[in-house]
Amino acid sequence: MQESVCRQIVTVKMKQGLHLRPISEIVRIARNYTCDFKISNGVQSGNAKEVYDLLELKALPENELVLDANGDDASKLMEEIVQFFESGYKKFEEDD
């Protein structure tokens, strides 16, 4: 299998920004894949398989984040994470 590198920019659509519950879901998804996965807010970058790293990004509503995945299953991870940012986050909005 050929290793791939994927980059995508997403916008935080959650009313409360990227808080612990959606971050935990991102980490859960990311840990299902073997590729390296980082998220950046333009100032700092964090390992997207570590909750603390993503909390440090302090991503607020409407912030843009850069997603970078590198490895054999990078494109599949990117598909799932982009889907999460586009619509999967809604389950966290219902409880807020």
XYZ file of C-alpha atoms in Angstrom:
96
model
C 0.000 0.000 0.000
C 1.330 3.419 -0.930
C 1.797 5.983 1.828
C -0.211 9.163 1.366
C -0.075 12.698 2.677
C -3.339 14.580 3.118
C -4.040 18.173 4.118
C -7.422 19.745 4.662
C -8.696 22.993 6.180
C -11.860 22.859 8.281
C -13.863 25.450 10.199
C -14.956 24.911 13.796
C -18.755 25.091 13.674
C -19.490 24.175 17.288
C -21.117 27.011 19.253
C -18.750 26.459 22.173
C -15.685 25.816 20.065
C -13.658 22.648 20.186
C -14.152 21.555 23.800
C -13.388 18.314 25.628
C -16.254 16.172 24.341
C -15.706 16.731 20.600
C -11.941 16.594 21.119
C -12.356 13.191 22.759
C -14.302 12.024 19.712
C -11.586 13.292 17.335
C -8.937 11.449 19.359
C -11.071 8.281 19.403
C -11.411 8.402 15.611
C -7.720 9.213 15.050
C -6.514 6.345 17.226
C -8.275 3.882 14.911
C -5.702 4.697 12.230
C -1.957 4.089 12.042
C -1.023 7.293 10.195
C 0.415 10.375 11.875
C -2.240 13.038 12.373
C -1.730 16.632 13.444
C -4.085 19.582 13.785
C -2.869 23.178 13.668
C -4.554 26.477 14.452
C -1.992 28.468 12.478
C 0.071 29.263 15.567
C 0.629 25.890 17.136
C 0.184 22.279 16.176
C -0.844 19.228 18.179
C -0.863 15.474 17.856
C -4.513 14.704 17.120
C -4.246 11.401 18.960
C -3.666 13.228 22.276
C -6.484 15.057 24.089
C -4.171 17.503 25.854
C -2.506 18.573 22.591
C -5.887 19.438 21.053
C -7.109 21.278 24.157
C -4.013 23.480 23.887
C -5.186 24.690 20.459
C -8.094 26.542 22.121
C -10.118 26.401 18.900
C -13.060 28.809 19.051
C -16.159 28.958 16.843
C -15.340 29.933 13.243
C -11.597 29.257 13.728
C -9.960 27.481 10.812
C -7.871 24.425 11.554
C -5.374 22.688 9.288
C -5.539 18.900 9.364
C -2.422 16.990 8.294
C -2.310 13.199 7.994
C 0.638 11.178 6.769
C 0.663 7.412 6.354
C -0.922 4.418 4.669
C -4.465 5.131 5.866
C -4.258 8.945 5.837
C -6.931 9.465 3.195
C -9.456 7.284 5.048
C -8.770 9.097 8.317
C -9.114 12.451 6.598
C -12.479 11.444 5.123
C -13.822 10.485 8.542
C -12.467 13.567 10.330
C -13.730 15.997 7.678
C -17.139 14.338 7.920
C -17.019 14.870 11.682
C -16.283 18.580 11.247
C -19.012 18.924 8.618
C -21.805 17.194 10.491
C -20.704 14.788 13.213
C -20.234 17.581 15.721
C -24.023 18.168 15.820
C -24.529 15.505 18.474
C -22.501 17.694 20.831
C -24.617 20.771 20.065
C -27.834 19.038 21.107
C -26.589 18.573 24.662
C -25.188 22.114 25.070
